[in-house]
GROMACS .gro file of C-alpha atoms in nm:
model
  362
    1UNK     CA    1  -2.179  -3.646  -4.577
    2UNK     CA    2  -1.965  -3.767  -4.303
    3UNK     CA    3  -1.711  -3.462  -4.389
    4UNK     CA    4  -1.986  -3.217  -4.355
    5UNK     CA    5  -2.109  -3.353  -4.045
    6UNK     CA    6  -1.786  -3.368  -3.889
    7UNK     CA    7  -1.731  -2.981  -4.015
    8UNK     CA    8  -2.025  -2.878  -3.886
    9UNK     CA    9  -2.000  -3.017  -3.547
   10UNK     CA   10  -1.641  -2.879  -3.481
   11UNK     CA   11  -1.788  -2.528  -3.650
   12UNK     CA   12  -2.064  -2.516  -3.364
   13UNK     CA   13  -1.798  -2.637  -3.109
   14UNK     CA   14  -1.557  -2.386  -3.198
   15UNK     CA   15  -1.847  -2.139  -3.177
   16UNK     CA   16  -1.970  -2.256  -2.856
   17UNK     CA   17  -1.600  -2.214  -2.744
   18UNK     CA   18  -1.572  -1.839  -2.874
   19UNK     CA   19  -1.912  -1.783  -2.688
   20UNK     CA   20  -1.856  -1.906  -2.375
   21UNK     CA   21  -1.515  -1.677  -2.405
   22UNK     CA   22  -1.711  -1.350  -2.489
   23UNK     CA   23  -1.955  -1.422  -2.195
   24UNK     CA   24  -1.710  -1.460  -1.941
   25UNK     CA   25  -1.503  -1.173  -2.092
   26UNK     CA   26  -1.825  -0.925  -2.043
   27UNK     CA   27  -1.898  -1.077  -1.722
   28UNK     CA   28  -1.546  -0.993  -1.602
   29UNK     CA   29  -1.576  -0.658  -1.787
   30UNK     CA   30  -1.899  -0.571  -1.634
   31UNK     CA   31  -1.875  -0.617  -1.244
   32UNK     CA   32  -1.462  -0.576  -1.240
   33UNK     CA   33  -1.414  -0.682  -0.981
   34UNK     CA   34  -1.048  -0.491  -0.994
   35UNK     CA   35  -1.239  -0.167  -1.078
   36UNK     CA   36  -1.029  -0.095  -1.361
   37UNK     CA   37  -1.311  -0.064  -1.652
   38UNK     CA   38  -1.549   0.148  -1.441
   39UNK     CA   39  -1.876   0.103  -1.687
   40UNK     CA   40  -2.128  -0.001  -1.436
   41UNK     CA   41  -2.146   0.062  -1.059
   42UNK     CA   42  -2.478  -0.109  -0.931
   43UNK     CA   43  -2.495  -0.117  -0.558
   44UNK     CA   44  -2.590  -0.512  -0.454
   45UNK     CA   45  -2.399  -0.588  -0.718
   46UNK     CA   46  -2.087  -0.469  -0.779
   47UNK     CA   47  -2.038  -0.152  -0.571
   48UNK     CA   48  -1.803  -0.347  -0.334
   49UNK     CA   49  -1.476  -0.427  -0.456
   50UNK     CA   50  -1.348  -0.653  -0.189
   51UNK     CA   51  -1.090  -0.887  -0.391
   52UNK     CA   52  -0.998  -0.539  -0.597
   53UNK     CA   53  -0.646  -0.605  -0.453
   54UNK     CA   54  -0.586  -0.978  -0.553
   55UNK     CA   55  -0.401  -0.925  -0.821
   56UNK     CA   56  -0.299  -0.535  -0.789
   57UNK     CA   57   0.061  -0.643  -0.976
   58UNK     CA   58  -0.149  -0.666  -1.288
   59UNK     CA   59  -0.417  -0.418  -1.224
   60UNK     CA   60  -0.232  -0.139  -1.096
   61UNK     CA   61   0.004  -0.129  -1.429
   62UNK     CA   62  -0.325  -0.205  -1.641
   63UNK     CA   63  -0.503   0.142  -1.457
   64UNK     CA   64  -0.198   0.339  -1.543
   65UNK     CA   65  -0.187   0.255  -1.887
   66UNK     CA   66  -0.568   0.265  -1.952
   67UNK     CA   67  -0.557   0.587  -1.801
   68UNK     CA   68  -0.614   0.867  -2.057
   69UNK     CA   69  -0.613   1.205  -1.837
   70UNK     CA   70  -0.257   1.355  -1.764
   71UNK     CA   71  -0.135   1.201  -1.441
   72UNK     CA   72   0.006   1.451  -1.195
   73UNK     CA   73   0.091   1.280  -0.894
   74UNK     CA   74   0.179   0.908  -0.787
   75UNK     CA   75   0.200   0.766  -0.465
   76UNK     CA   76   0.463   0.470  -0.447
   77UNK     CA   77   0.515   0.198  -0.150
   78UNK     CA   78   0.410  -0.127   0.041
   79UNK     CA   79   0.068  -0.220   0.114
   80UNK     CA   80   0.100   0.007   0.379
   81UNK     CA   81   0.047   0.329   0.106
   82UNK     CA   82  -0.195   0.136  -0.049
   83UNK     CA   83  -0.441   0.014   0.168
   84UNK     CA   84  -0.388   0.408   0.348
   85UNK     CA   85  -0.407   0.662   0.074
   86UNK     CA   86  -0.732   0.764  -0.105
   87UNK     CA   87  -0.647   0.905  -0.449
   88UNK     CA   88  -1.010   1.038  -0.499
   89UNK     CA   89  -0.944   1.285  -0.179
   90UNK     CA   90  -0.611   1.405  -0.297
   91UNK     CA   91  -0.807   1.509  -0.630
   92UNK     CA   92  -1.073   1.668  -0.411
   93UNK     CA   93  -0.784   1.854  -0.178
   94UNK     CA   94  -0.544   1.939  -0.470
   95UNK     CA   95  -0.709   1.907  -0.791
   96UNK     CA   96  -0.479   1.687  -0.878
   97UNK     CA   97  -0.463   1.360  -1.108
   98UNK     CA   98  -0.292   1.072  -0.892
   99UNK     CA   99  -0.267   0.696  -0.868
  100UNK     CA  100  -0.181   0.519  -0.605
  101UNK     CA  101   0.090   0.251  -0.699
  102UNK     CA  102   0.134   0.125  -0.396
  103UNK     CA  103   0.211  -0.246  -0.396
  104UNK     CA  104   0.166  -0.536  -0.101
  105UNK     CA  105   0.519  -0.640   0.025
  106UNK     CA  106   0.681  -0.441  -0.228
  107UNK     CA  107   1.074  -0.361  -0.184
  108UNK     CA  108   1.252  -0.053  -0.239
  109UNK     CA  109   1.368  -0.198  -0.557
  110UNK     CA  110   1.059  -0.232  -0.694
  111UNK     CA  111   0.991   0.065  -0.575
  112UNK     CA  112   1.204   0.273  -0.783
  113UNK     CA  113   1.163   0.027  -1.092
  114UNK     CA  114   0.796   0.118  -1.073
  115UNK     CA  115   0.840   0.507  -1.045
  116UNK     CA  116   1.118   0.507  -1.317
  117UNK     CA  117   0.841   0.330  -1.538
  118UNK     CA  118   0.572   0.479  -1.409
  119UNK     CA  119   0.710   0.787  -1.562
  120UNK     CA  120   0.830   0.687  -1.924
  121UNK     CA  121   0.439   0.602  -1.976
  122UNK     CA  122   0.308   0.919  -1.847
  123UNK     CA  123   0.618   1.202  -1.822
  124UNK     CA  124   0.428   1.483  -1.715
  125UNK     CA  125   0.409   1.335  -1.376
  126UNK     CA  126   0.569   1.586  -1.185
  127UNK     CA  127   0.552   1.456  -0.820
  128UNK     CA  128   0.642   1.081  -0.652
  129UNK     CA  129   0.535   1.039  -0.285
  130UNK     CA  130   0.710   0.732  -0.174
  131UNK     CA  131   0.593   0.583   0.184
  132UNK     CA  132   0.894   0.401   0.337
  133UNK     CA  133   0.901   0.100   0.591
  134UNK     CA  134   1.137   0.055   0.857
  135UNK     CA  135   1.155  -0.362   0.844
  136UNK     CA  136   1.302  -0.244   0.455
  137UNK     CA  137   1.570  -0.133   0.548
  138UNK     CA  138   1.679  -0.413   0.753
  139UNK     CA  139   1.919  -0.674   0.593
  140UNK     CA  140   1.786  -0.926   0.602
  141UNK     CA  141   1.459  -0.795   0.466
  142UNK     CA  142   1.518  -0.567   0.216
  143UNK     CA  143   1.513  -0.778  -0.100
  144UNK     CA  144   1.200  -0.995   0.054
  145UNK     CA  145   0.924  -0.930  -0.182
  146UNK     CA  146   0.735  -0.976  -0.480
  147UNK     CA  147   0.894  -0.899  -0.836
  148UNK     CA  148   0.628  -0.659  -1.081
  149UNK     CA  149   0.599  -0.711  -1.439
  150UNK     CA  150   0.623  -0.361  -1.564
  151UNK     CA  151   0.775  -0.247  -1.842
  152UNK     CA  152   0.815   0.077  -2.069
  153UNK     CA  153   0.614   0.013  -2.311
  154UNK     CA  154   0.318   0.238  -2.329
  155UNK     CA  155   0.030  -0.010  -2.478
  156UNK     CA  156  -0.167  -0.261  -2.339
  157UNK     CA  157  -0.001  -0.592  -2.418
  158UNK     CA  158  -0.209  -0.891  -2.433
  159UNK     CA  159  -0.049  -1.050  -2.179
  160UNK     CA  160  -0.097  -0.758  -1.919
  161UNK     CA  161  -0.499  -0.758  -2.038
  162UNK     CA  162  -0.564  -1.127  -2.066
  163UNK     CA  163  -0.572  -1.176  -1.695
  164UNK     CA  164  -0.789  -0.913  -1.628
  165UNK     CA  165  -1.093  -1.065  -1.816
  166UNK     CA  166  -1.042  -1.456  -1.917
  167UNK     CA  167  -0.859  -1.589  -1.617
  168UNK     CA  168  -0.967  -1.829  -1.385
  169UNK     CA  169  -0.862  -1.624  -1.054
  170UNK     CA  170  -1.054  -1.294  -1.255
  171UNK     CA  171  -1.378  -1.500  -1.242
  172UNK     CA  172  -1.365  -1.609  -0.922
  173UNK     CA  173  -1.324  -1.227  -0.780
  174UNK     CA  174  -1.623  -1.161  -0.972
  175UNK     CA  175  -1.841  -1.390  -0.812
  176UNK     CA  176  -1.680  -1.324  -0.456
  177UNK     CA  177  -1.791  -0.963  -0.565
  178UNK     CA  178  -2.085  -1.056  -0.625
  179UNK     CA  179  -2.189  -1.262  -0.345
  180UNK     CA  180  -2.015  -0.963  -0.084
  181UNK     CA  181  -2.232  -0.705  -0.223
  182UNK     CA  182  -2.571  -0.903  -0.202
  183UNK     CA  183  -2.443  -1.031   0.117
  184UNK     CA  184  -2.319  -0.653   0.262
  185UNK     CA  185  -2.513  -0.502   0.559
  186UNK     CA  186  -2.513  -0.116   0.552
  187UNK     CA  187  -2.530  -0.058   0.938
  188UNK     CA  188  -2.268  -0.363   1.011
  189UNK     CA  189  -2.143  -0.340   1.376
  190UNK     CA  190  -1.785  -0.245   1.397
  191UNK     CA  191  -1.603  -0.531   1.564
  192UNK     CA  192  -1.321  -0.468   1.809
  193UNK     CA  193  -1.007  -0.479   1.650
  194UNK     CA  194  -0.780  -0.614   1.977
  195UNK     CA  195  -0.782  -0.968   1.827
  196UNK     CA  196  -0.614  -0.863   1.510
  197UNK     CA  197  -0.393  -0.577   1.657
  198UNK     CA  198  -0.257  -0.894   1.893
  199UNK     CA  199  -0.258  -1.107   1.596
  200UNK     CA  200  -0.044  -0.855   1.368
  201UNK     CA  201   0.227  -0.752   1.667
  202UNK     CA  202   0.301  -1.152   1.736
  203UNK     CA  203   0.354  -1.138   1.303
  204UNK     CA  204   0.604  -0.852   1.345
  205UNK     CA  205   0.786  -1.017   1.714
  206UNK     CA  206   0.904  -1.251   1.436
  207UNK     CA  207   1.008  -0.967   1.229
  208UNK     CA  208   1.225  -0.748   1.425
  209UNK     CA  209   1.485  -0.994   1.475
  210UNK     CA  210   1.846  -0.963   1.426
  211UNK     CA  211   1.825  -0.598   1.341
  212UNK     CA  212   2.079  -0.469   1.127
  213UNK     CA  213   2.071  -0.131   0.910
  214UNK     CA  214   2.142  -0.187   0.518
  215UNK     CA  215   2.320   0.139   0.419
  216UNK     CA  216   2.268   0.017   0.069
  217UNK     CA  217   1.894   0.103   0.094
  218UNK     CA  218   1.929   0.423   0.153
  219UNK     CA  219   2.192   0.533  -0.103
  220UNK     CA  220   1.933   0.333  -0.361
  221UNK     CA  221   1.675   0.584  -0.271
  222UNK     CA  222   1.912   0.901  -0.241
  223UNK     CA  223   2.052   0.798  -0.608
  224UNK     CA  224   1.672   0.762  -0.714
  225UNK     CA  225   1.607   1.127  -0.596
  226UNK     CA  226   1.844   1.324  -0.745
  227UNK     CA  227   1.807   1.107  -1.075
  228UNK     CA  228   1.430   1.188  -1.078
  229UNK     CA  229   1.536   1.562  -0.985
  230UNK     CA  230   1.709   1.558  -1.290
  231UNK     CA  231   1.385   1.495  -1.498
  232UNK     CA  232   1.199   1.779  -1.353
  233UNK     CA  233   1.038   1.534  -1.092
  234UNK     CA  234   1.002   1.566  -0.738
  235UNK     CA  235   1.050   1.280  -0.477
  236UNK     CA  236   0.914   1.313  -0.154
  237UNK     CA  237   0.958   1.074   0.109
  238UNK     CA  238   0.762   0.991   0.440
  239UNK     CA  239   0.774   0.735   0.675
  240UNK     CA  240   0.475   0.560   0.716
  241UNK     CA  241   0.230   0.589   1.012
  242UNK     CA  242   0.243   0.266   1.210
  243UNK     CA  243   0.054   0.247   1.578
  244UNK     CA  244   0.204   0.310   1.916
  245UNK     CA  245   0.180  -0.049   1.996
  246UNK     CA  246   0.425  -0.131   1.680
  247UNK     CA  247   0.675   0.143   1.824
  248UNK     CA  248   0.672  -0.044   2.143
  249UNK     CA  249   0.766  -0.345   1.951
  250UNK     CA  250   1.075  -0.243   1.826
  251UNK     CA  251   1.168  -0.087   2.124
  252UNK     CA  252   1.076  -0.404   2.355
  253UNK     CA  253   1.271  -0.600   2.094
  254UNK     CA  254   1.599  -0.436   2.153
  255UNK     CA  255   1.559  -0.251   1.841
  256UNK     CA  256   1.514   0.135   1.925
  257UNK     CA  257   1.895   0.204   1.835
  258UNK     CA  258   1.888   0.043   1.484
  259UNK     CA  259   1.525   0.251   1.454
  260UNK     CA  260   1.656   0.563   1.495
  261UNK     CA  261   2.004   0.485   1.360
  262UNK     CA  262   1.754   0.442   1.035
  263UNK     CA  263   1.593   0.786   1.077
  264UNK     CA  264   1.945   0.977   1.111
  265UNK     CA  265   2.089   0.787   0.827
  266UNK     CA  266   1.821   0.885   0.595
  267UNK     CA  267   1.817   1.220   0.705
  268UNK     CA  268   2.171   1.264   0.674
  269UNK     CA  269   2.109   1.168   0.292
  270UNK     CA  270   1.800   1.345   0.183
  271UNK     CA  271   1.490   1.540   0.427
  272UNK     CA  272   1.146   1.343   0.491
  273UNK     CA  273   0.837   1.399   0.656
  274UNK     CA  274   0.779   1.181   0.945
  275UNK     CA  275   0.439   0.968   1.027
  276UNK     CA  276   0.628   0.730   1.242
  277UNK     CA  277   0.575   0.871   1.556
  278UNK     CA  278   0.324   0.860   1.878
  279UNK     CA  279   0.052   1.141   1.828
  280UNK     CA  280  -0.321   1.133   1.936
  281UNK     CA  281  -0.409   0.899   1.605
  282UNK     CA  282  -0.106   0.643   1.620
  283UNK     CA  283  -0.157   0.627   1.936
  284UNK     CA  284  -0.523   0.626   1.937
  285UNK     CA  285  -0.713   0.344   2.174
  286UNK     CA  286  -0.788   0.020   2.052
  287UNK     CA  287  -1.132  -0.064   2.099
  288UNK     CA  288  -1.471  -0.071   1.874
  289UNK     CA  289  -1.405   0.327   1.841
  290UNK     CA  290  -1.095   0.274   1.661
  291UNK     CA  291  -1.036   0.508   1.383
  292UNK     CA  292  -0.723   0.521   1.229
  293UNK     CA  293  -0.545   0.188   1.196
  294UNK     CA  294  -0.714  -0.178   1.102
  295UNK     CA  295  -0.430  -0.312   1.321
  296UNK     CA  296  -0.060  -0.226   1.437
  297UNK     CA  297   0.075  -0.247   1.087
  298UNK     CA  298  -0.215  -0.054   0.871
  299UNK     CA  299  -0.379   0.242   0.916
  300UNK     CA  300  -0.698   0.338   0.745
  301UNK     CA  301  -0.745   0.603   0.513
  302UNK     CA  302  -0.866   0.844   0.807
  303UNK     CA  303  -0.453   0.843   0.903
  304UNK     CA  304  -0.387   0.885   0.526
  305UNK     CA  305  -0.626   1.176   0.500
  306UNK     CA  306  -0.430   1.350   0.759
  307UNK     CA  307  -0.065   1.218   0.564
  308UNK     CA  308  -0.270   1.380   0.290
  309UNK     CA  309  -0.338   1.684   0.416
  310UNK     CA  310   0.062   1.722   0.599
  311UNK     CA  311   0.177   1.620   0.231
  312UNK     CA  312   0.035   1.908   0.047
  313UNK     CA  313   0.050   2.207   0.293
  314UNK     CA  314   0.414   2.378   0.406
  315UNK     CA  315   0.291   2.415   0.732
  316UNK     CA  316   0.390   2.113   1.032
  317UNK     CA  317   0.145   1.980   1.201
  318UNK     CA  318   0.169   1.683   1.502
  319UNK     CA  319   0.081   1.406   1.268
  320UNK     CA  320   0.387   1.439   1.031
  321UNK     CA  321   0.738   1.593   1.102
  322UNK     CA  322   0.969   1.724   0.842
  323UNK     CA  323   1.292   1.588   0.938
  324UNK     CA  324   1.654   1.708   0.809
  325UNK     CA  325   2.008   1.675   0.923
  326UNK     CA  326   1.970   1.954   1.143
  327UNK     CA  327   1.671   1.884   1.367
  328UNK     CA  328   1.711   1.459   1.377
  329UNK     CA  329   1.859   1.485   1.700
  330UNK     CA  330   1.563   1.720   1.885
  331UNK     CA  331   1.336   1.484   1.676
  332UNK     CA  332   1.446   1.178   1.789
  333UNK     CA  333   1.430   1.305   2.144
  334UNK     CA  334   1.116   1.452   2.166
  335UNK     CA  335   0.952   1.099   1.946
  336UNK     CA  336   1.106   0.868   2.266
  337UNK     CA  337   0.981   1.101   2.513
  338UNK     CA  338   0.617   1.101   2.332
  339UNK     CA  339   0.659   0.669   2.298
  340UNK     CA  340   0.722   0.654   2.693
  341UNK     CA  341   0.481   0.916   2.760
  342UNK     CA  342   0.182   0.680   2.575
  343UNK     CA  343   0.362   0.312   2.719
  344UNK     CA  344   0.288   0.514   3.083
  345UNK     CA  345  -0.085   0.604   2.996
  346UNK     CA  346  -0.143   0.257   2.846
  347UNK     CA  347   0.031   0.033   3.062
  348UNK     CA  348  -0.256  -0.277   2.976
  349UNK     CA  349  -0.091  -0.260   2.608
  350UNK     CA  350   0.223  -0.142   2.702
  351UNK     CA  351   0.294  -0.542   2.888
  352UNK     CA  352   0.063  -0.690   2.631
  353UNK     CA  353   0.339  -0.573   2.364
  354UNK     CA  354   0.605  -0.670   2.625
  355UNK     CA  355   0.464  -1.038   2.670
  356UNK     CA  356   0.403  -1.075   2.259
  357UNK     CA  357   0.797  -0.980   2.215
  358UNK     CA  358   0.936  -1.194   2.463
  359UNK     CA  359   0.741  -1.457   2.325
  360UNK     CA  360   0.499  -1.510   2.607
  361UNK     CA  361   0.152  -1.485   2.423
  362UNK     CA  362   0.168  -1.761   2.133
   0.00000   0.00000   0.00000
């Protein structure tokens, strides 16, 4: 009898154990908070996605694997491409399939390990827009980031879906989803961002330091090109949009030769369009109206509509400038001119960003 019992209780245990492990699976399944599964979309419940981004390493390479329609178009870069560029307005704009596999602090590296994988699991992609980062390119930056487990194979491991539904960090996004979305106030206030725009440029003082061009960078990206050219697949770089008050940085830093040493070296070794200089949106005020950027760093995806729209028309516009070997030099002219010509009209900012890279405003 004692046998029995003694079955019979680690039966119901073992039961109990598979239970609780199907519950928290569906639970995870059902308000993903990743949005990767997509089944239910409740609004005060799960319509917010505001930890979708906590583990995007895993996610991100889960999505393009799970996905079943033929992908046409993937966008490739830091956090900066990510947080920026709204895949369901491409499709509206272009018709096309894309994902955006844009990854926070991700190197160039990674970069081209992801778009070189990307690929062998869906080959009819036909374009790569990659979003490129000054601070990349910079020695002693360029190999600072974050490895990402992706490989060639096609299927869902179990290792790549595991985490997704039975994991301890997986749980706790859902619940932080679903306490945001009961929590979330339709006609919230916008704050003003000046706080964060002041916190972000003292982040980057620390940053642009020691600048010093790797030439290695840019022949890793050049080599990329023409080997994806070779598979039928277009590469298209851009420089990403960053605000006026992050152009100022550089500049105040001592950095302005090394910046635009960077844009003639990679136009001397393939043509890009670039974001990376003052207009009416990255140099937009900073105040409660602020559109375009959450802070000096990041813009929103208002600026990556208009990337967007630059992207996929042949026709220039003020926002984005195709630059080659030819016009760098009229380029880079007319970009300082446009940088002192916004440091004039904004003097307040212009000696806040003075004060932040001297070191004055800690």
């Amino acid at each position: 009898m004692k046998k029995e019992s003694y079955r019979g209780f680690n039966i119901r245990i073992l039961i109990s154990f598979f239970a609780i492990l199907l519950i928290l699976a569906l639970f995870n399944i059902i308000v993903d908070p990743f949005s990767i599964f997509n089944l239910v979309n409740i609004k005060n419940f799960n319509e917010l996605k505001p930890d979708k981004n906590r583990q995007q390493r895993i996610t991100k390479v889960v999505e393009l694997k799970l996905e079943k329609k033929p992908v046409d178009v993937i966008f490739l870069g830091s956090s900066r491409v990510d947080k920026a560029i709204d895949t369901e307005y491409f499709y509206n704009l272009t018709g096309k399939n894309a994902k955006n596999l844009a990854m926070n602090a991700l190197t160039n590296s990674e970069l081209i390990k992801i778009a070189k994988n990307a690929h062998a699991i869906h080959p009819e992609i036909k374009t790569m827009y990659a979003g490129l980062d000054f601070f990349r390119f910079l020695k002693y930056q360029a190999d600072d980031g974050r490895t990402v487990n992706m490989t060639l194979n096609k299927n869902l491991t179990i290792s790549e879906f595991n985490p997704l539904v039975l994991s301890f960090d997986t749980t706790i996004a859902s619940v932080n989803t679903i306490i945001a979305n009961i929590k979330h106030k339709d006609n919230a206030s916008k704050e003003d961002p000046t706080g964060i725009f002041e916190y972000r440029l003292k982040q980057y003082s620390d940053s642009y330091k020691d600048m010093e061009l790797s030439t290695i960078e840019i022949q890793k990206l050049a080599n990329f090109k023409k080997e994806m050219q070779k598979k039928g697949v277009e590469v298209v770089f851009y420089l990403n949009p960053t605000h006026a008050t992050d152009l100022q940085l550089i500049k105040e830093k001592g950095g302005q030769k090394v910046f635009e040493e960077w844009k003639r070296a990679l136009a001397q070794n393939f043509n890009y369009i670039d974001f990376d200089i003052v207009n009416d949106a990255t140099g937009e005020n900073i105040d409660q109206n602020t559109k375009y950027f959450y802070e000096s760093s990041h813009s929103t995806t208002e600026m990556g509509k208009l990337v967007i729209n630059r992207l996929t028309r042949l026709t220039d516009d003020p926002y984005g400038k195709k630059v080659d070997k030819k016009n760098i030099n009229v380029h880079l002219k007319n970009a300082d001119k446009a940088l002192i010509k916004w440091s004039m009209s904004n003097e307040n900012w212009a000696n806040k960003v003075k004060k932040i890279a001297k070191g004055g405003e800690k």
